Short mmCIF file of C-alpha atoms in Angstrom, two decimals:
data_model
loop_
_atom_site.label_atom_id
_atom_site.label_comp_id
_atom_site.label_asym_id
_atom_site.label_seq_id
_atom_site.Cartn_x
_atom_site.Cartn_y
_atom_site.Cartn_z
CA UNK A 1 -23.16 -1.77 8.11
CA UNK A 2 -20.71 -2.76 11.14
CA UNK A 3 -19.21 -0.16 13.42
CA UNK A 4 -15.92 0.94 12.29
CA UNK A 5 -13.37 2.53 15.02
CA UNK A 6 -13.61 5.98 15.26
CA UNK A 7 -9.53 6.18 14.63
CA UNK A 8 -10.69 5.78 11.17
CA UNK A 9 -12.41 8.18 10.89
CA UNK A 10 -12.10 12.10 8.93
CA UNK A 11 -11.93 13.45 13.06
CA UNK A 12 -8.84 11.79 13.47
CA UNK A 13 -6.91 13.24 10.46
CA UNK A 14 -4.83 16.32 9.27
CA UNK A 15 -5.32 19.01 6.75
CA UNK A 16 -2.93 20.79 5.24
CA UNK A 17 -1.30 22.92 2.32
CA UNK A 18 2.45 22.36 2.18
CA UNK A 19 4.68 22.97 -0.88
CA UNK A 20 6.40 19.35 -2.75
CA UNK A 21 9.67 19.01 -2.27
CA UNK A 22 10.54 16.67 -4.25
CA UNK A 23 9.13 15.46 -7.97
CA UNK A 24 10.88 13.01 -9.32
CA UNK A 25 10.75 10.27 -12.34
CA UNK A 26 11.77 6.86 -10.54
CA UNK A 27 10.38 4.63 -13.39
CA UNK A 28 8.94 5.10 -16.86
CA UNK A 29 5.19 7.31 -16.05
CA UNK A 30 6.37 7.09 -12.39
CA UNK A 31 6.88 9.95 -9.73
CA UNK A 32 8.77 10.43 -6.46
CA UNK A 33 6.42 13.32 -4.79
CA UNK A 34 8.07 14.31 -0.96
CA UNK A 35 6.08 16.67 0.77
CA UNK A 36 6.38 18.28 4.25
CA UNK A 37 3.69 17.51 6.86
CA UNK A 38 4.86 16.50 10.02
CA UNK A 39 1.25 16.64 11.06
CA UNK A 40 0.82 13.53 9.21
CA UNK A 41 3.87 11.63 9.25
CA UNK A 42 4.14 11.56 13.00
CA UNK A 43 0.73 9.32 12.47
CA UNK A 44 1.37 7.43 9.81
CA UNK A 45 1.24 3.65 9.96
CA UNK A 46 1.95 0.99 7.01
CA UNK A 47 -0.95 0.53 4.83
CA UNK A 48 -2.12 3.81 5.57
CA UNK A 49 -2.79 6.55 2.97
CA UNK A 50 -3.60 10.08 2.20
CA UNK A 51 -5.44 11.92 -0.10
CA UNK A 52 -4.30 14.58 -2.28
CA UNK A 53 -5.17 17.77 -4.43
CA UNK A 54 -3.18 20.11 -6.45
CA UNK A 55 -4.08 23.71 -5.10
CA UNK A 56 -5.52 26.47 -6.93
CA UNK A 57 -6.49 23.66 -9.33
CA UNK A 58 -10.45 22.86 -10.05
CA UNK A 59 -9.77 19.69 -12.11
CA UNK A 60 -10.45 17.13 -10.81
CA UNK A 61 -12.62 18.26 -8.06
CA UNK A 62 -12.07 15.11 -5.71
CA UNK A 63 -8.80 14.25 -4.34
CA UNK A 64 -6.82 11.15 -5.40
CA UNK A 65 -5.77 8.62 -2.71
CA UNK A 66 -2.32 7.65 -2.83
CA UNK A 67 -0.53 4.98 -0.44
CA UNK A 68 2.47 6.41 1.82
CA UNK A 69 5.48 5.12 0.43
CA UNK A 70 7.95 6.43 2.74
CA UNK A 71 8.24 8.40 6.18
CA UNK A 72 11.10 10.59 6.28
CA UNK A 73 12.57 11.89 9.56
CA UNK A 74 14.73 15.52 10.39
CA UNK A 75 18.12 15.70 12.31
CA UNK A 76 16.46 15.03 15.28
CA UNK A 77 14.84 12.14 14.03
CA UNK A 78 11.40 13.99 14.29
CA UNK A 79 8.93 12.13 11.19
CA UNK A 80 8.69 15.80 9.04
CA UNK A 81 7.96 14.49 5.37
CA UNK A 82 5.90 11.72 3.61
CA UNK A 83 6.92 10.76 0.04
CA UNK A 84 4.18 9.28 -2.29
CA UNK A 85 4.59 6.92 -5.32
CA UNK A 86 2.32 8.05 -8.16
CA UNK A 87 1.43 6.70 -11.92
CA UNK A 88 1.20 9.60 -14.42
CA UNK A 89 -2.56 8.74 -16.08
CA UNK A 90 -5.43 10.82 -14.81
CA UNK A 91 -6.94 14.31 -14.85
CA UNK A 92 -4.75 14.95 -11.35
CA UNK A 93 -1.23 12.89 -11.78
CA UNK A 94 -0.71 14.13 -15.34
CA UNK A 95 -0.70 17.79 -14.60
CA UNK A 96 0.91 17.08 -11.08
CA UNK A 97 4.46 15.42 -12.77
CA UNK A 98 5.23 18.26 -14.34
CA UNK A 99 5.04 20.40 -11.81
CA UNK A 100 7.91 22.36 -9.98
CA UNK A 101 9.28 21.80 -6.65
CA UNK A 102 7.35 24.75 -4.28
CA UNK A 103 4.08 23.61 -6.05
CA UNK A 104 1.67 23.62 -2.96
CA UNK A 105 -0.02 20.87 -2.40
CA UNK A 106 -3.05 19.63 -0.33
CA UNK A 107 -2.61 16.72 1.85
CA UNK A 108 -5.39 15.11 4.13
CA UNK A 109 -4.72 12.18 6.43
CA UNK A 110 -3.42 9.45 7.23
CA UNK A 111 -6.52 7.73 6.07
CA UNK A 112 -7.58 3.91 6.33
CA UNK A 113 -6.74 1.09 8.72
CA UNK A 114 -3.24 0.05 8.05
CA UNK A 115 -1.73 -3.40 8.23
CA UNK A 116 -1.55 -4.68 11.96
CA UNK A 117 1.73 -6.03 13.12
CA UNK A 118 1.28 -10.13 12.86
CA UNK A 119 4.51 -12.20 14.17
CA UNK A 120 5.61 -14.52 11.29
CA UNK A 121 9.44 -16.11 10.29
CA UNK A 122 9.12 -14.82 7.15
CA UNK A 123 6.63 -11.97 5.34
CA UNK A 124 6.21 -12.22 1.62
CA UNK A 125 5.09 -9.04 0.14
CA UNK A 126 3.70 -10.10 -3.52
CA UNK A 127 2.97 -6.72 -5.10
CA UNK A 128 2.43 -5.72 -9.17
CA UNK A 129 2.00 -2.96 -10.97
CA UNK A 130 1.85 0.26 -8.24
CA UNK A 131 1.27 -1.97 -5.39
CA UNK A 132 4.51 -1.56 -4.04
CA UNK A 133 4.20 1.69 -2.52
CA UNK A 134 2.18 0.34 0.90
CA UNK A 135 5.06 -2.01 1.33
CA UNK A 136 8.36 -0.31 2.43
CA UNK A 137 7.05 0.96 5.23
CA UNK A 138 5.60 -1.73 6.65
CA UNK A 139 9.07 -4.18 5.42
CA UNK A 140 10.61 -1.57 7.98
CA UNK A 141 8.45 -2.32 10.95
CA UNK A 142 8.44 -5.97 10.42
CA UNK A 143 12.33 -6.36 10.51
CA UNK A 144 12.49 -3.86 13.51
CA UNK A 145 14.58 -0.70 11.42
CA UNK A 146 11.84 1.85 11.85
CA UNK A 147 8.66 2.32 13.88
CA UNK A 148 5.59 4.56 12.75
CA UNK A 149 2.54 6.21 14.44
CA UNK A 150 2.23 6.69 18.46
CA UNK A 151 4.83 3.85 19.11
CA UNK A 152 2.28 1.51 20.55
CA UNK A 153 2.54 -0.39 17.78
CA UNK A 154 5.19 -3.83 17.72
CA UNK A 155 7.94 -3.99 15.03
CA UNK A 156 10.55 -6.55 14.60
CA UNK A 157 8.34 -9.15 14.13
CA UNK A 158 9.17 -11.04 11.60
CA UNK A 159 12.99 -12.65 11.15
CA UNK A 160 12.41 -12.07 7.33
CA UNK A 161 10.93 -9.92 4.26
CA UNK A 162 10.75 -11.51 0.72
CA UNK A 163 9.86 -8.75 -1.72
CA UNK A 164 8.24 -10.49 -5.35
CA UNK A 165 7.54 -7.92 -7.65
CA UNK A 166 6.23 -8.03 -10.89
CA UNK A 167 5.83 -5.51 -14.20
CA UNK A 168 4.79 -5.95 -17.73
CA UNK A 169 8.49 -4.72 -18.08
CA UNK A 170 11.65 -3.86 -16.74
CA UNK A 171 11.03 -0.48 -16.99
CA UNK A 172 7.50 0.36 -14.86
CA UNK A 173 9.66 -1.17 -11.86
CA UNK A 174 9.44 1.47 -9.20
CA UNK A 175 11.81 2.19 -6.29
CA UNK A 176 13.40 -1.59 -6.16
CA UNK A 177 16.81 -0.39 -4.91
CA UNK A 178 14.87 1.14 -2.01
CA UNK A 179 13.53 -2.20 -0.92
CA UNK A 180 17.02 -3.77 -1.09
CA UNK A 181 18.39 -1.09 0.88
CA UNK A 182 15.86 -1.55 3.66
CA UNK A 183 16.95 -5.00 4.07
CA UNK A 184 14.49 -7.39 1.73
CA UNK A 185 14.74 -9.67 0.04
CA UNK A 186 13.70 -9.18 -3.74
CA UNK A 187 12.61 -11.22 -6.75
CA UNK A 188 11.31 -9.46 -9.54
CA UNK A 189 9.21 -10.72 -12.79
CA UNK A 190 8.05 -9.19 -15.83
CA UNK A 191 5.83 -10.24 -18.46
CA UNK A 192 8.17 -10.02 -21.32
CA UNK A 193 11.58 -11.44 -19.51
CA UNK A 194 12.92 -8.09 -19.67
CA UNK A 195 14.48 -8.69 -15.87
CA UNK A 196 14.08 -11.36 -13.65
CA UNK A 197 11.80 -14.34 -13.98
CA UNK A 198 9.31 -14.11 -17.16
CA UNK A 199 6.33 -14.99 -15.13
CA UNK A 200 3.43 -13.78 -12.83
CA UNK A 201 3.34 -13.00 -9.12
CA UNK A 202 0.97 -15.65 -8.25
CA UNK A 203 3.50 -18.30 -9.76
CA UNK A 204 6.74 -17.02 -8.49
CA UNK A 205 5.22 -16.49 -4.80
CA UNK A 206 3.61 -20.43 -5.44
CA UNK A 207 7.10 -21.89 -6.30
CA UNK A 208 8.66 -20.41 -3.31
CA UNK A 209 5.95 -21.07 -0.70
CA UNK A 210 6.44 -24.86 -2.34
CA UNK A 211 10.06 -24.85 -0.79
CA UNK A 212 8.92 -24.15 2.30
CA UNK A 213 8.07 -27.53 4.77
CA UNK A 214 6.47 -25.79 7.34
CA UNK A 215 4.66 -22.82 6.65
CA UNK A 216 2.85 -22.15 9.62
CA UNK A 217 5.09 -19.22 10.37
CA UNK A 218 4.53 -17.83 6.91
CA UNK A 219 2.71 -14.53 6.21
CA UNK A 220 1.81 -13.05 2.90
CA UNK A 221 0.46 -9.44 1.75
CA UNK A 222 -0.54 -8.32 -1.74
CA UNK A 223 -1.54 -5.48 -3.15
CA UNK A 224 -1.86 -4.56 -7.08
CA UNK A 225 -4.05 -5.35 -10.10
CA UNK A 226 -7.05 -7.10 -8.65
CA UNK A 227 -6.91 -10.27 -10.50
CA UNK A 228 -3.12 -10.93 -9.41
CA UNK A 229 -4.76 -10.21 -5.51
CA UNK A 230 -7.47 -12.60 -6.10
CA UNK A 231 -4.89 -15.23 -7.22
CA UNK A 232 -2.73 -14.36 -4.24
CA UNK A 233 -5.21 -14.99 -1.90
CA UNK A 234 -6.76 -18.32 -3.49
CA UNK A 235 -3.44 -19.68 -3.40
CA UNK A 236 -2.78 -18.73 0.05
CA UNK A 237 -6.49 -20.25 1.09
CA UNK A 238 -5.47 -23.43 -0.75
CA UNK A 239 -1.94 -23.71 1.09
CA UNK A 240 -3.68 -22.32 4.85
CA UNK A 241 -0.76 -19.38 5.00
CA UNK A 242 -2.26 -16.18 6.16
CA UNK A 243 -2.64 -13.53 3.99
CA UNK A 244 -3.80 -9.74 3.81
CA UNK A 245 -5.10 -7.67 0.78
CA UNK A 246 -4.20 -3.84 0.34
CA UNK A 247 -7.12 -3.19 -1.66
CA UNK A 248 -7.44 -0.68 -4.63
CA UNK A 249 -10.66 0.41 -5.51
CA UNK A 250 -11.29 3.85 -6.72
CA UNK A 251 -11.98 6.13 -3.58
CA UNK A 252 -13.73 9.82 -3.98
CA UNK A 253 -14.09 11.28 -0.62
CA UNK A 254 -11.26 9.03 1.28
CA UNK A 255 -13.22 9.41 4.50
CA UNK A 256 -16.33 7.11 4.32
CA UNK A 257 -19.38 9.65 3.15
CA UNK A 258 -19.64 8.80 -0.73
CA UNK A 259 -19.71 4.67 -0.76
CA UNK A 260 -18.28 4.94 -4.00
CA UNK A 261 -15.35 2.47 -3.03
CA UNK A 262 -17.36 -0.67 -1.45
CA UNK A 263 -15.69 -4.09 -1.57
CA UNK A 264 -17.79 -7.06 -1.04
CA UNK A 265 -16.45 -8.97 1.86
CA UNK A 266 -17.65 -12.29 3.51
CA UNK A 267 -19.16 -12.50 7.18
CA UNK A 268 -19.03 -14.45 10.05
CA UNK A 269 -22.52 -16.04 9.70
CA UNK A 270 -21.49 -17.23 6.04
CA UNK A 271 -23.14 -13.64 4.26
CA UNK A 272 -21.39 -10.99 2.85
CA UNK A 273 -21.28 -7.12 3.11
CA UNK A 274 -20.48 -3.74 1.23
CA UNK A 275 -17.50 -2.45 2.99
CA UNK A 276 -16.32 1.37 2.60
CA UNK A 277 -12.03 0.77 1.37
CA UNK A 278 -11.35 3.94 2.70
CA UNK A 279 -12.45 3.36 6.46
CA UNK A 280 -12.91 -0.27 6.81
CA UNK A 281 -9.67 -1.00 4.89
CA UNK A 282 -7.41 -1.02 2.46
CA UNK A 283 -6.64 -3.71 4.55
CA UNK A 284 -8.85 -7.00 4.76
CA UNK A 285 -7.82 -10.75 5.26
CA UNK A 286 -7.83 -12.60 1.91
CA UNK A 287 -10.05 -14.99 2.81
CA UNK A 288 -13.02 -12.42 3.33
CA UNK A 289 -12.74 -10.84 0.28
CA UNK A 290 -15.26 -11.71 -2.52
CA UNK A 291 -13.54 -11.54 -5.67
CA UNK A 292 -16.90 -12.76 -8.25
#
């Protein structure tokens, strides 16, 4: 196994019990959670995550990983809360959306290695199912509106943000007016025509990257079900545009120690490798990934 940085690492992270703030249906089995933890939204970065538990409760006994969605920032303009994008389905997220505002909450992180900040004219975010939430954030950063974690990092680096964003329906759509708000653009496509184009991701983000001459200041990032990623990044292979994967494989620990969430990703001397998700990604270039 390769040496990882040691930012990614559990030494680098925050603990903490805070109370939820906010629980909130935004789309059919889908939840708004805000919590306060300035601990970990002053270190936040897009593509970054956390993991979370319900306290006082034994079931499950692992914590679920869940993407940051959104930094929020006081009167002062201090980063104080973190809201996180959830799908009511498991042992954790069924009990959790029906719980009050005040229900504590335990929060470790922010986890993983983020997305890094590559110049481009024009990022495409193409995104299904839940894998929206990694992608406001880092929409923000690109176009310059907000900038997260120690302020090393650049923002405003791209002129443009093309959101395509595809459900089985109109109704699992999550948080779309937030992505307009922030500035994107945003084309949306369902499986049964419900709204926008009756198509898939792979498709719509195809037919517009075929309008576009010169696409050598194109950038693409995916994240979702694994088969739309896989056809993401083949297309982007075939056309030479640069692309990045948020991957989502099932995570238990969230810090590295359990190997339960390897990917299989390609080397430089033609091989490939078991990387951890949780400390070598969620982020890896599309054309490293081995989808078979």
């Amino acid at each position: 196994m390769s040496q990882v940085h040691a930012n990614y690492y559990a030494d680098s992270i925050s603990q903490v019990s805070a109370p939820a703030v906010l629980n909130e249906p935004i789309a059919e089995k889908t939840f708004r959670l805000r919590i306060e933890v300035p601990e970990i939204a002053a270190k936040v970065t897009p593509g970054q995550f956390v993991m979370i538990r319900m306290d006082g409760v034994n079931a499950p006994l692992i914590g679920r990983a869940l993407a940051v969605y959104d930094v929020i920032a006081d009167d002062q303009g201090k980063p104080t809360w973190i809201d996180l994008v959830y799908l009511r389905k498991g042992a954790l997220t069924t009990p959790l959306s029906g719980s009050p505002v005040g229900t504590p909450i335990s929060v470790w992180g922010p986890l993983g290695n983020g997305f890094n900040g590559r110049p481009c004219k024009k990022l495409f975010m193409a995104v299904g199912g839940i894998g929206q939430t990694p992608m406001l954030l880092l929409g923000r950063e690109a176009l310059g509106t907000q900038s997260f974690g120690s302020g090393d990092r650049p923002s405003g680096w791209a002129d443009e943000v093309e959101l395509i964003y595809g459900a089985r329906s109109s109704n699992l759509l999550a948080g779309v007016d937030d992505f307009r708000a922030a500035g994107f653009g945003v084309t949306l496509c369902t499986d049964d025509g419900s709204i926008g184009q009756q198509a898939l991701v792979p498709d719509v983000l195809k037919q517009q990257l075929s309008q576009i001459d010169d696409r050598s200041g194109i950038r693409v990032v995916t994240c979702g079900p694994e088969i739309m990623m896989q056809k993401v990044a083949e297309l982007c292979v075939e056309l030479n545009v640069d692309c990045q994967v948020s991957m989502e494989t099932p995570m238990a620990c969230g810090i590295g120690i359990c190997f339960s969430c390897v990917a299989k990703v390609n080397q430089d001397d033609g091989q490939w490798d078991y990387k951890r998700t949780c400390v070598e990604g969620p982020i890896f270039d599309a054309c490293k990934i081995c989808w078979d």
